[in-house]
CSV table of C-alpha atoms in Angstrom, one decimal:
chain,number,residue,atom,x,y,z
A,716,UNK,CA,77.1,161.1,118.7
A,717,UNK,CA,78.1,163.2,121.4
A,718,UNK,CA,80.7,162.1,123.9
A,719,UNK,CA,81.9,163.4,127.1
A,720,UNK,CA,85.7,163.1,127.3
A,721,UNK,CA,87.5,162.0,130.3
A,722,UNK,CA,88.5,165.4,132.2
A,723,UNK,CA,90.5,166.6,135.0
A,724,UNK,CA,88.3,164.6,137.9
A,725,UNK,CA,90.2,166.6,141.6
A,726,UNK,CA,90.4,163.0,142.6
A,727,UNK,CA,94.1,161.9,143.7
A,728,UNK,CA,96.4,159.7,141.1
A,729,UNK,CA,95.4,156.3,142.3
A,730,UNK,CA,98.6,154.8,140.6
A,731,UNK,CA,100.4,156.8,142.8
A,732,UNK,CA,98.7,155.9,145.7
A,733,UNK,CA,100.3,152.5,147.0
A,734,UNK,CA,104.1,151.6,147.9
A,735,UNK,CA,105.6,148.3,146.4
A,736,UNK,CA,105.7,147.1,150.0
A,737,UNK,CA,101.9,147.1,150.0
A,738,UNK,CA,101.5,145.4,146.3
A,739,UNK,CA,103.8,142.7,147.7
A,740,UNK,CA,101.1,141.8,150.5
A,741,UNK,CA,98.8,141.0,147.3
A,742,UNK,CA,98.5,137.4,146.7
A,743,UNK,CA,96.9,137.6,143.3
A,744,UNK,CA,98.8,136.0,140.1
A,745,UNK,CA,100.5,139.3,138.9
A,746,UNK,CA,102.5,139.1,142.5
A,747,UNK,CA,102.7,135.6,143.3
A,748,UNK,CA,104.0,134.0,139.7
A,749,UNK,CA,107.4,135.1,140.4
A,750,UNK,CA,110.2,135.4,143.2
A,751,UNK,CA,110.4,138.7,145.2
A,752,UNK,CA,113.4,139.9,143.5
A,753,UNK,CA,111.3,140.4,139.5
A,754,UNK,CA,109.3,143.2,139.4
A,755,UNK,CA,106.4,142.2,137.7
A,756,UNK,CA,105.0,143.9,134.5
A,757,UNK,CA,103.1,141.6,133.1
A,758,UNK,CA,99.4,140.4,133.3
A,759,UNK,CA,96.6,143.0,133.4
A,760,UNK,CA,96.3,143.7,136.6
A,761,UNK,CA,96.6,147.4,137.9
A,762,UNK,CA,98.7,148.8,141.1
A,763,UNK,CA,96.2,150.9,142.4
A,764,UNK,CA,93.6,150.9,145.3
A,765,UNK,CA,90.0,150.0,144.1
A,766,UNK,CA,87.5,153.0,144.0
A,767,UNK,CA,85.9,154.1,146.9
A,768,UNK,CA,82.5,154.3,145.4
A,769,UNK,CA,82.6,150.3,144.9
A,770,UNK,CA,84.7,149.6,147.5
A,771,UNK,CA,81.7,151.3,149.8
A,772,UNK,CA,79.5,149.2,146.9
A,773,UNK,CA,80.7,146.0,148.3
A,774,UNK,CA,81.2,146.3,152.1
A,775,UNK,CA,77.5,147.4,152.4
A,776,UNK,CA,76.6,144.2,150.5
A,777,UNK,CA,78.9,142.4,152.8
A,778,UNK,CA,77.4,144.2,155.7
A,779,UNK,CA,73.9,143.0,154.9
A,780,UNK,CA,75.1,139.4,154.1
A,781,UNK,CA,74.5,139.9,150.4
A,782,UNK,CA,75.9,137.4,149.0
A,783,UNK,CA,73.3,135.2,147.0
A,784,UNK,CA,72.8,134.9,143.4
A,785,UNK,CA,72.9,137.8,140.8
A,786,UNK,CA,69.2,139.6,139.5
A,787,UNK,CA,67.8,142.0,137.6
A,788,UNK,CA,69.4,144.7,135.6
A,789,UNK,CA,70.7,146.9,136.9
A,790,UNK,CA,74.3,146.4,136.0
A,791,UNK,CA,72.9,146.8,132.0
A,792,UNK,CA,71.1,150.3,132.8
A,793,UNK,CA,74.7,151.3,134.4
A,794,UNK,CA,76.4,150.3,131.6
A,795,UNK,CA,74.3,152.2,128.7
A,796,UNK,CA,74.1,155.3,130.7
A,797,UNK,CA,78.0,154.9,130.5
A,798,UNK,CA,77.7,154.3,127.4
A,799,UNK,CA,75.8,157.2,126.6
A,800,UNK,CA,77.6,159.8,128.5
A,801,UNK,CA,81.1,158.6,127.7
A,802,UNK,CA,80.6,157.3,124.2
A,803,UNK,CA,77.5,159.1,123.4
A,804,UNK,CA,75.9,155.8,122.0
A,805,UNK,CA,72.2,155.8,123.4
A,806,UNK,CA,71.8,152.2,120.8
A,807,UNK,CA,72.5,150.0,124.0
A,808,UNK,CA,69.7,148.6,124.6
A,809,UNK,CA,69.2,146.9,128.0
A,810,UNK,CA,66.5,144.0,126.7
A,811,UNK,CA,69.2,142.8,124.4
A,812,UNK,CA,71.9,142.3,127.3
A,813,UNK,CA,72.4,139.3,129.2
A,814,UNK,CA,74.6,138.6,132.3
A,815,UNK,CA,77.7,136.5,131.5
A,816,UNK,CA,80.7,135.2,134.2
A,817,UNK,CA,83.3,137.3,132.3
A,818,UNK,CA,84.3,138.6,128.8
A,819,UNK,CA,86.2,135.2,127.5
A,820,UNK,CA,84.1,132.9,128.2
A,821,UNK,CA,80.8,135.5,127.1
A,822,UNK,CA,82.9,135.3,123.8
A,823,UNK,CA,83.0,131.8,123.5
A,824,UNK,CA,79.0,131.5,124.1
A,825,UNK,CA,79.0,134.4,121.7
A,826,UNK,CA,81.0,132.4,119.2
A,827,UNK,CA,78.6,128.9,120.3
A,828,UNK,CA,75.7,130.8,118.6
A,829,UNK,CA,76.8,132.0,115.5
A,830,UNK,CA,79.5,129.2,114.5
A,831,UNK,CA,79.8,125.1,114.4
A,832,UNK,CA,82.2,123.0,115.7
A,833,UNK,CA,85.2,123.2,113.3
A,834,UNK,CA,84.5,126.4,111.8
A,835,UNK,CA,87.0,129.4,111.4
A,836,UNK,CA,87.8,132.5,113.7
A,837,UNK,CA,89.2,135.4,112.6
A,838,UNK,CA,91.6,137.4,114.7
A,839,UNK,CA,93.4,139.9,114.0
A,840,UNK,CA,97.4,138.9,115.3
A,841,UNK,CA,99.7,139.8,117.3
A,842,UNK,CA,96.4,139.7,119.8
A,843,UNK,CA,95.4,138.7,123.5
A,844,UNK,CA,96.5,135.0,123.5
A,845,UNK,CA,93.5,133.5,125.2
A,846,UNK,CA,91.6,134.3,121.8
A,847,UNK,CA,93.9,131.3,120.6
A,848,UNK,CA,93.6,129.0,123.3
A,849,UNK,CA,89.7,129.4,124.0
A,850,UNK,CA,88.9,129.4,120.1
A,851,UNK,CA,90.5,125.4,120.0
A,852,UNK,CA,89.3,124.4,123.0
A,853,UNK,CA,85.7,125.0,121.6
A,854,UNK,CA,86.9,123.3,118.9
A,855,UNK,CA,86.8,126.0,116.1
A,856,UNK,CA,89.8,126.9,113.7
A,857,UNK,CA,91.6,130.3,114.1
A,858,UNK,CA,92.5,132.3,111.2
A,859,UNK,CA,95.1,135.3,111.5
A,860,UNK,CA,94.5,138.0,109.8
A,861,UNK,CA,97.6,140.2,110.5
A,862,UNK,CA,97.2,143.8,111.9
A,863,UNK,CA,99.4,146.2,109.2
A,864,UNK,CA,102.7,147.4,109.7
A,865,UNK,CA,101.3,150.1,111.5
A,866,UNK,CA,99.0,147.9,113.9
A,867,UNK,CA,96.2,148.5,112.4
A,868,UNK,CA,93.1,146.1,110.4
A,869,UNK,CA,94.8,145.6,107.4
A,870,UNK,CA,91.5,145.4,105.3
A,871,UNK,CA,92.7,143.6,102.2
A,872,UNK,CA,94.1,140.7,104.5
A,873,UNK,CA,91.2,140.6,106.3
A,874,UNK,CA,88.8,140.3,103.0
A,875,UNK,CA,91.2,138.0,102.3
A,876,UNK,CA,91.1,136.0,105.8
A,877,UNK,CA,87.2,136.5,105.5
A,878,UNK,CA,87.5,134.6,101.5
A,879,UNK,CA,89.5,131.8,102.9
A,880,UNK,CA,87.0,131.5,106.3
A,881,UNK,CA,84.3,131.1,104.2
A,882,UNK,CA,85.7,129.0,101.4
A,883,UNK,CA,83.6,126.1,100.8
A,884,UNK,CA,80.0,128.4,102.0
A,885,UNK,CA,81.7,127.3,105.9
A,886,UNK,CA,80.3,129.7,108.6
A,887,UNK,CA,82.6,131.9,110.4
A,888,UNK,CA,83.1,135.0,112.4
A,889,UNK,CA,85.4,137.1,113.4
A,890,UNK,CA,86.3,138.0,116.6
A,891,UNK,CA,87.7,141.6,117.3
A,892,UNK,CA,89.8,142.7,119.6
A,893,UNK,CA,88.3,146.7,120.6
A,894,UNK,CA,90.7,148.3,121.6
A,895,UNK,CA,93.2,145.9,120.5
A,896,UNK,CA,95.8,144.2,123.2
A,897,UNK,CA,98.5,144.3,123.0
A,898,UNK,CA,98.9,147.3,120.7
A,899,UNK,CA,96.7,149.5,122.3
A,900,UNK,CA,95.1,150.6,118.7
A,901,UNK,CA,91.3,152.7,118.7
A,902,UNK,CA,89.9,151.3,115.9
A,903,UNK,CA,88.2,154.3,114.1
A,904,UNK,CA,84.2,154.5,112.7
A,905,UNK,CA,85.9,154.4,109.5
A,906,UNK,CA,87.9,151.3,110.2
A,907,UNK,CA,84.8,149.5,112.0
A,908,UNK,CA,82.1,150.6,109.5
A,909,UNK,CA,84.4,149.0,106.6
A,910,UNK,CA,85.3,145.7,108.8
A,911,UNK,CA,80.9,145.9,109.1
A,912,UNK,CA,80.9,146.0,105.2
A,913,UNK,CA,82.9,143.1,104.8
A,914,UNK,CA,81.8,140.9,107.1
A,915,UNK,CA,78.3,141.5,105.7
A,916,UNK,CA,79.6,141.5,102.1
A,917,UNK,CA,81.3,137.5,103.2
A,918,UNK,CA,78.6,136.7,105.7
A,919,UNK,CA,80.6,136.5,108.6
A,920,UNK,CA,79.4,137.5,111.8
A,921,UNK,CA,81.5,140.0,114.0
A,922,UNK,CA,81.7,139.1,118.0
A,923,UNK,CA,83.2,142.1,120.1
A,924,UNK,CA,85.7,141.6,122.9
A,925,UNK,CA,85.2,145.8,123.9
A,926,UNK,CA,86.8,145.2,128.1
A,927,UNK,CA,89.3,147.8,127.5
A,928,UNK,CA,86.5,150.4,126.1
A,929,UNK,CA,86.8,153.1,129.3
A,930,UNK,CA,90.9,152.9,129.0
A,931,UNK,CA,91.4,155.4,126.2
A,932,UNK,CA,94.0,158.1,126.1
A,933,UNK,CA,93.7,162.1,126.1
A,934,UNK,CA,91.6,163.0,122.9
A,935,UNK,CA,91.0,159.5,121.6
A,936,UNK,CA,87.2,158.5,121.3
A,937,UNK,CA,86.5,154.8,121.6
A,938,UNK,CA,84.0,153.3,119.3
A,939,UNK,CA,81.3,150.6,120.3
A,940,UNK,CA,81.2,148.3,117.2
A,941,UNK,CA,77.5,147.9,117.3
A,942,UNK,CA,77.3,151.9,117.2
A,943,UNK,CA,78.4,151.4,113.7
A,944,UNK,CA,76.8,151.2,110.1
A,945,UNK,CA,76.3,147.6,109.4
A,946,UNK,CA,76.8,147.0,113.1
A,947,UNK,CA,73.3,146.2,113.9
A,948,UNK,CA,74.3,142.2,113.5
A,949,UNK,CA,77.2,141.7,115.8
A,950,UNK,CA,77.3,140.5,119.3
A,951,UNK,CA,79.7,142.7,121.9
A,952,UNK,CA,80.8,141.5,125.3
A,953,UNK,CA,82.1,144.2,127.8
A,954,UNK,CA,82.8,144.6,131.3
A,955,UNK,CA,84.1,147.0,133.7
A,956,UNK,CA,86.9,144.8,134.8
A,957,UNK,CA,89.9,146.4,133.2
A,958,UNK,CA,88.9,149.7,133.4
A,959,UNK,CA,87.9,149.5,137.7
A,960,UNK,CA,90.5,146.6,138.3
A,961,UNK,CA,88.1,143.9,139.3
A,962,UNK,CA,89.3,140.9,137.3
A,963,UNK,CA,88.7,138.5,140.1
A,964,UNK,CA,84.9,140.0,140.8
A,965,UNK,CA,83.1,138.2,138.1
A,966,UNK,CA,81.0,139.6,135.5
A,967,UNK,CA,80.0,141.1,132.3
A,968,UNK,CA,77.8,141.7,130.0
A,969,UNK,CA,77.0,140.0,126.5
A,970,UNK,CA,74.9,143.1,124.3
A,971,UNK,CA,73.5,142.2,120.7
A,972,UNK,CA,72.8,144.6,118.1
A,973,UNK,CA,68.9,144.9,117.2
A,974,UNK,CA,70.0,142.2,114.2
A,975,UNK,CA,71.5,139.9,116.8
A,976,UNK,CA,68.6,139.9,119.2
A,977,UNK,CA,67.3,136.2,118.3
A,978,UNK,CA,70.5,135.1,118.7
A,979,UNK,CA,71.2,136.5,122.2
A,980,UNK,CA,67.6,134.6,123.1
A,981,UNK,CA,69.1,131.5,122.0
A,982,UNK,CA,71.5,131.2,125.2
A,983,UNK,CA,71.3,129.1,127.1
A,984,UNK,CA,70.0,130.3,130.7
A,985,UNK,CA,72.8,128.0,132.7
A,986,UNK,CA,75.3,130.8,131.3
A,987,UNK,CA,73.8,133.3,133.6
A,988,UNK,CA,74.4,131.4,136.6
A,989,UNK,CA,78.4,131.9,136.4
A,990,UNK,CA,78.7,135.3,136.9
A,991,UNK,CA,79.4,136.7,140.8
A,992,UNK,CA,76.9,138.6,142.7
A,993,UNK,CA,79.3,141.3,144.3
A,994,UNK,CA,80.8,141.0,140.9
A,995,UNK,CA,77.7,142.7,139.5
A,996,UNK,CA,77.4,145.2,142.4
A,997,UNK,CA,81.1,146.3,142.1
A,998,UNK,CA,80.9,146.6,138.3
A,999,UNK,CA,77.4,148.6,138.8
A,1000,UNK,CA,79.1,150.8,141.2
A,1001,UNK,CA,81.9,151.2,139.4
A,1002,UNK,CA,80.2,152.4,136.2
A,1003,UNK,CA,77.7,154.2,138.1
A,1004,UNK,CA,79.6,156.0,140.3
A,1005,UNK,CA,83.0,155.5,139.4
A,1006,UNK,CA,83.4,157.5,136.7
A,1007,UNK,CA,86.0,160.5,138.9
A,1008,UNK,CA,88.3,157.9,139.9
A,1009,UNK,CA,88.5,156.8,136.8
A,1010,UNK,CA,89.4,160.0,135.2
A,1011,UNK,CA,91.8,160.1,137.4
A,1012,UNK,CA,93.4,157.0,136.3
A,1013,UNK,CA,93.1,158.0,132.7
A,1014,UNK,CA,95.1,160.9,133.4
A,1015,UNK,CA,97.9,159.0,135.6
A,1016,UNK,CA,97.9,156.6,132.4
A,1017,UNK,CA,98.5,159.4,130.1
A,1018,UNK,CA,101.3,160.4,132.1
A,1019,UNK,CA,102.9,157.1,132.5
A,1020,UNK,CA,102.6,157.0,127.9
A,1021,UNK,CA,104.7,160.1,127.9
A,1022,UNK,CA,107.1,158.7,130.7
A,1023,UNK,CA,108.0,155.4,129.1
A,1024,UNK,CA,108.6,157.0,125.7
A,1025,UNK,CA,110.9,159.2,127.2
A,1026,UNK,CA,112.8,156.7,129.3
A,1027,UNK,CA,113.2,154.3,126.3
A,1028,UNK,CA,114.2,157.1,124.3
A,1029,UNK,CA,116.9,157.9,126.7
A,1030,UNK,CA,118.2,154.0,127.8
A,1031,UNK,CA,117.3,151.6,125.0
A,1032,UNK,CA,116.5,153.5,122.1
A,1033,UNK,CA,116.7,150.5,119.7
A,1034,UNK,CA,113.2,149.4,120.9
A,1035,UNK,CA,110.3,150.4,119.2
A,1036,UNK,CA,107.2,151.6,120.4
A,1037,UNK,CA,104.1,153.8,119.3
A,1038,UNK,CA,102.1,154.7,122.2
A,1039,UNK,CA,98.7,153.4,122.8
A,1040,UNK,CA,95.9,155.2,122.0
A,1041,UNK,CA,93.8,153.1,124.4
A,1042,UNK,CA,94.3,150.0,127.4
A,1043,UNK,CA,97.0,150.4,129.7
A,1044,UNK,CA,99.2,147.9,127.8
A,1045,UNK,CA,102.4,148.8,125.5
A,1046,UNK,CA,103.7,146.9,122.9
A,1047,UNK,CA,107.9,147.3,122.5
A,1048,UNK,CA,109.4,145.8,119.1
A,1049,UNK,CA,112.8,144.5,120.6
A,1050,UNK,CA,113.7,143.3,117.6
A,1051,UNK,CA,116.6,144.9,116.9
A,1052,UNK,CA,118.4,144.5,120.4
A,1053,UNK,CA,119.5,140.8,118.7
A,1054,UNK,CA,117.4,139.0,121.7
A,1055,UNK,CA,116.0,136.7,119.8
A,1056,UNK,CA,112.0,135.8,119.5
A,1057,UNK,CA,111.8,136.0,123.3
A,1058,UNK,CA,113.2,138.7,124.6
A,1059,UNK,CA,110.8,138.8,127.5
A,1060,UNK,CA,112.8,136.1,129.1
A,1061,UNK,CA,116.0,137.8,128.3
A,1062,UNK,CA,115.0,140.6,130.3
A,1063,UNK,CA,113.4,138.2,133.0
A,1064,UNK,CA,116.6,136.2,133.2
A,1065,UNK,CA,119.3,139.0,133.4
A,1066,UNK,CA,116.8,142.1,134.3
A,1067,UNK,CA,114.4,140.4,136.9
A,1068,UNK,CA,111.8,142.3,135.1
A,1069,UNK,CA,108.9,140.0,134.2
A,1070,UNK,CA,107.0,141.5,130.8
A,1071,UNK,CA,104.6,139.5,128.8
A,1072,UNK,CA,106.4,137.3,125.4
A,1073,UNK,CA,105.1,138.6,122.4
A,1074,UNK,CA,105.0,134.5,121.0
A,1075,UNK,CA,101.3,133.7,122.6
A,1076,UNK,CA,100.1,136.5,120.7
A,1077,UNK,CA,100.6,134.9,117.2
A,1078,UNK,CA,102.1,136.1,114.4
A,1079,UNK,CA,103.8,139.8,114.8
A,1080,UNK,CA,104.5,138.9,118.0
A,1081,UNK,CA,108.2,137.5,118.1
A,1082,UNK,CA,110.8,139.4,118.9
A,1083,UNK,CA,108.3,142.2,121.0
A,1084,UNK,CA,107.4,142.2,124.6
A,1085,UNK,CA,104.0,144.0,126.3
A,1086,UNK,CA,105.0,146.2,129.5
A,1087,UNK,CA,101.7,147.1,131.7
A,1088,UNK,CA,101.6,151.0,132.6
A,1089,UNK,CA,99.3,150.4,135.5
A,1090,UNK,CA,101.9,151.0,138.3
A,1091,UNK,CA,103.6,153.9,139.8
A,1092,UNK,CA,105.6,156.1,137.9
A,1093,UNK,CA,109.3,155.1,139.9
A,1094,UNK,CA,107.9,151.5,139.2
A,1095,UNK,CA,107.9,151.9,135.2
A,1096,UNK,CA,111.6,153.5,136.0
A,1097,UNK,CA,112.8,150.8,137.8
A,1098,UNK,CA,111.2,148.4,135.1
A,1099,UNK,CA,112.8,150.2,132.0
A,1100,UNK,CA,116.4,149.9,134.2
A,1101,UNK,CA,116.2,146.6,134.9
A,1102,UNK,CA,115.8,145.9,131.0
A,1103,UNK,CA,118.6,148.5,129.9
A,1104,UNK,CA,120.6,146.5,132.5
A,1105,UNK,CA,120.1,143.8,131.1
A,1106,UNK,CA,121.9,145.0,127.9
A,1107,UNK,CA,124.5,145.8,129.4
């Protein structure tokens, strides 16, 4: 496959772009879950101005009085010709896509059609928390099948996760997290073919959470799981929410591997009536014609990898961290500061710095925090003080 990397774009730093007296005016959870004095690094949710091309995207639609119900598919063709220039996969087929409200709950219907009530998940922990929470409220069984000391698939646990799921000739599947959040791990074609080989060798089926796919850093490729040998059978959901900051536009896109096609047909039709209509034009746009802005990002994020290494080198060298190779997440082992399994509200309480608790993310997650690098430069400064204050 040939892939076009993410290159210098001329566009302005757009985590650069607004002043916290402007992010404060937001009334969105990431500023409105805590008092004005926390400075809030937390929940994905990016400080930056949306892109002009969608921004233009929606105010026509609003402009026209375009506010109905979603159609056609044009937010699928935008999405594999993104796929195909970035990733250089041309395997996305748009007759195998359907329009879903957003990526969790596309992975649960995922998850409806290839499991039973009461059969087992596999996840790979520490991972995003709702992965738990949605898994038991569909009433299915999560498995853990702990990343490796150096955050990546362990693949003898997860054989051995993928044994104990099927124990008893039980379906299951396994859900991946690609990239993974919180560590901000690439999973390699290596890595994904092999997870492909057993999950065929066990007969579990493989659903995709790939949101964070655009956010990769300098010189890392990411790898669409159905891309892969053995992929042909998985199911992927992905979106342009992360990526273009559009969480609260919804909509994304469920995509099945030419295996996987009778399944996909087997949704229901109800589960494309969730999804927003200026959802679908602002994540067309933004795959469409989004694609300078963000470059520009990925460079500001790049940026802001190499500036909180540094400044927790220099003030609070105890933690550990291994920068991400892709999202805009970081995952700091705090372990050895003697916080305790939650630091994060160590640093809240003392610090007024609100990061993300490593406990909802499962086992590997005590004793960590997850910063997001989606804010100015001076902000991740401020946010790295606060927590070597609270040390002090």
């Amino acid at each position: 496959m040939t892939r076009i990397p993410h290159a210098t774009s001329g566009e302005p730093n757009p985590l650069r772009a607004l002043t916290l007296d402007h992010l404060r005016r937001r009334t969105s959870v990431k500023w409105r879950a805590y008092p004005d004095d926390v400075l809030p690094l937390w929940v994905a949710e990016m400080d930056v101005p949306l892109a002009e091309p969608v921004v233009r995207a929606l105010t026509d639609a609003l402009a026209l009085g375009d506010t109905g119900y979603p159609t056609g598919t044009g937010y699928a063709e935008a999405l594999a010709g993104f796929a195909d220039k970035r990733w250089g996969w041309a395997g996305l087929a748009v007759e195998r896509t359907v329009i879903v409200p957003d990526v969790m709950l596309g992975v649960v219907e995922m998850l409806k059609l290839v499991t039973d009530p009461g059969d087992p998940v596999v996840v790979n922990s520490p991972v995003y928390p709702p992965f738990y929470q949605f898994v038991a409220h569909m009433d299915r069984q999560v498995v853990e099948a702990p990343l490796g000391a150096d955050l990546r698939i362990d693949l003898d646990t997860l054989d051995a996760s993928f044994r104990r799921a099927t124990s008893g000739g039980r379906r299951a599947a396994f859900l991946l997290c690609s990239p993974h959040n919180p560590t901000g791990t690439a999973h390699t074609l290596d890595e994904l073919a092999a997870v492909a080989a057993l999950a065929d060798h066990h007969g579990v089926r493989v659903v995709a959470d790939e949101i964070h796919a655009p956010l990769t850093a300098a010189g890392v490729d990411f790898v669409p799981y159905l891309s892969v040998p053995g992929g042909e059978s998985g199911l992927s959901v992905m979106s342009a929410s992360k990526a273009w900051n559009l969480a609260g536009l919804k909509a994304a896109l469920a995509v099945a591997g030419p295996a996987a096609a009778a399944d996909l047909a087997r949704l229901p039709d109800v589960v494309s009536h969730g999804p927003s209509h200026l959802g679908v034009i602002a994540h067309t746009a933004a795959l469409r014609d989004g694609i300078g802005w963000l470059d520009a990002l990925l460079a500001g994020l790049d940026d802001n990898r190499r500036l909180l290494s540094d400044l927790l080198a220099e003030h609070i060298p105890a933690i550990t961290h291994r920068p991400g190779e892709a999202t805009y997440l970081a995952w700091l082992d705090c372990r050895a500061l003697g916080l305790g399994d939650d630091p994060a509200e160590v640093f809240l309480r003392r610090g007024r710095v609100a990061l993300n608790s490593g406990i909802p993310f499962g086992t590997g997650g005590a004793g960590h925090v997850r910063l997001n690098l989606a804010t100015s430069p001076e902000l991740i400064e401020e946010g790295v003080g606060r927590m070597a204050a609270a040390l002090a």
